[in-house]
Amino acid sequence: LANLLGSLLIMFEKPFRVGHWIKLGDTEGIVESIGFRSTRIRTFYNSLVSIPSNTLVNSTVDNMHMRTYRRVRTTLLISYDTPADTVEAFIEGIKQLVLDSPHTRKDRYRIRLDDFSDFGLQILVNFFLDVANTKAEQVERQQILMGILKLAESMDIQFATPALMPVPEAPQNT
């Protein structure tokens, strides 16, 4: 009975529809069907999860499909050898890439020197895309990230990577 009432609430309130990307606890995926007893979600591992309607009604459902903007957040790690003036110019260049894109939110972005790590300078890149779907999000995200890569190349900025130290072989007993 609880599942039937839950399914009726889902059908009337419509917090999500078939085809929407939702998150519910540890479950995340695309809604494949909404039934009286349960809702089926196809996860990004391609498994099918059935969630009882009563569980859905009593849980927090994050409908990713209904986002107005899509957040992009990454941290760039650049070499400590980069001069401070070059770091500032690089940050300004990234800001300009975000502002020049027709698909970014202009009032909420953050690009800044964020921290000093063991391996390099951390630059936070955080902005929002105004796109209709995941495919467009991936295309626009790549456009801006490629722009950042080209900007770094043009400014001769090296991305830092953690150094892997070879482990010396133990002497062999003879």
mmCIF file of N, CA and C in Angstrom, residues 78-84 87 119-121 157-158:
data_model
loop_
_atom_site.group_PDB
_atom_site.id
_atom_site.type_symbol
_atom_site.label_atom_id
_atom_site.label_comp_id
_atom_site.label_asym_id
_atom_site.label_seq_id
_atom_site.Cartn_x
_atom_site.Cartn_y
_atom_site.Cartn_z
ATOM 1 N N ILE A 78 50.325 23.875 -11.788
ATOM 2 C CA ILE A 78 51.399 24.364 -12.650
ATOM 3 C C ILE A 78 52.705 24.434 -11.866
ATOM 4 N N SER A 79 53.781 24.448 -12.610
ATOM 5 C CA SER A 79 55.119 24.380 -12.031
ATOM 6 C C SER A 79 55.442 25.589 -11.153
ATOM 7 N N TYR A 80 56.197 25.335 -10.085
ATOM 8 C CA TYR A 80 56.691 26.419 -9.226
ATOM 9 C C TYR A 80 57.674 27.318 -9.969
ATOM 10 N N ASP A 81 58.193 26.853 -11.090
ATOM 11 C CA ASP A 81 59.116 27.658 -11.895
ATOM 12 C C ASP A 81 58.409 28.790 -12.633
ATOM 13 N N THR A 82 57.085 28.800 -12.626
ATOM 14 C CA THR A 82 56.326 29.825 -13.340
ATOM 15 C C THR A 82 56.421 31.153 -12.588
ATOM 16 N N PRO A 83 56.896 32.216 -13.258
ATOM 17 C CA PRO A 83 56.986 33.526 -12.592
ATOM 18 C C PRO A 83 55.605 34.040 -12.173
ATOM 19 N N ALA A 84 55.574 34.798 -11.078
ATOM 20 C CA ALA A 84 54.313 35.314 -10.531
ATOM 21 C C ALA A 84 53.529 36.123 -11.558
ATOM 22 N N VAL A 87 51.835 33.748 -13.851
ATOM 23 C CA VAL A 87 50.694 33.106 -13.179
ATOM 24 C C VAL A 87 49.490 34.047 -13.208
ATOM 25 N N PHE A 119 53.669 19.708 -5.161
ATOM 26 C CA PHE A 119 54.201 19.547 -6.511
ATOM 27 C C PHE A 119 54.068 20.776 -7.392
ATOM 28 N N GLY A 120 53.311 21.774 -6.964
ATOM 29 C CA GLY A 120 53.159 22.957 -7.796
ATOM 30 C C GLY A 120 52.095 23.903 -7.271
ATOM 31 N N LEU A 121 51.826 24.918 -8.067
ATOM 32 C CA LEU A 121 50.819 25.927 -7.742
ATOM 33 C C LEU A 121 49.448 25.429 -8.185
ATOM 34 N N ILE A 157 53.785 27.691 -20.101
ATOM 35 C CA ILE A 157 53.505 27.240 -18.732
ATOM 36 C C ILE A 157 53.496 25.720 -18.724
ATOM 37 N N GLN A 158 54.226 25.163 -17.792
ATOM 38 C CA GLN A 158 54.308 23.712 -17.654
ATOM 39 C C GLN A 158 53.365 23.253 -16.545
#
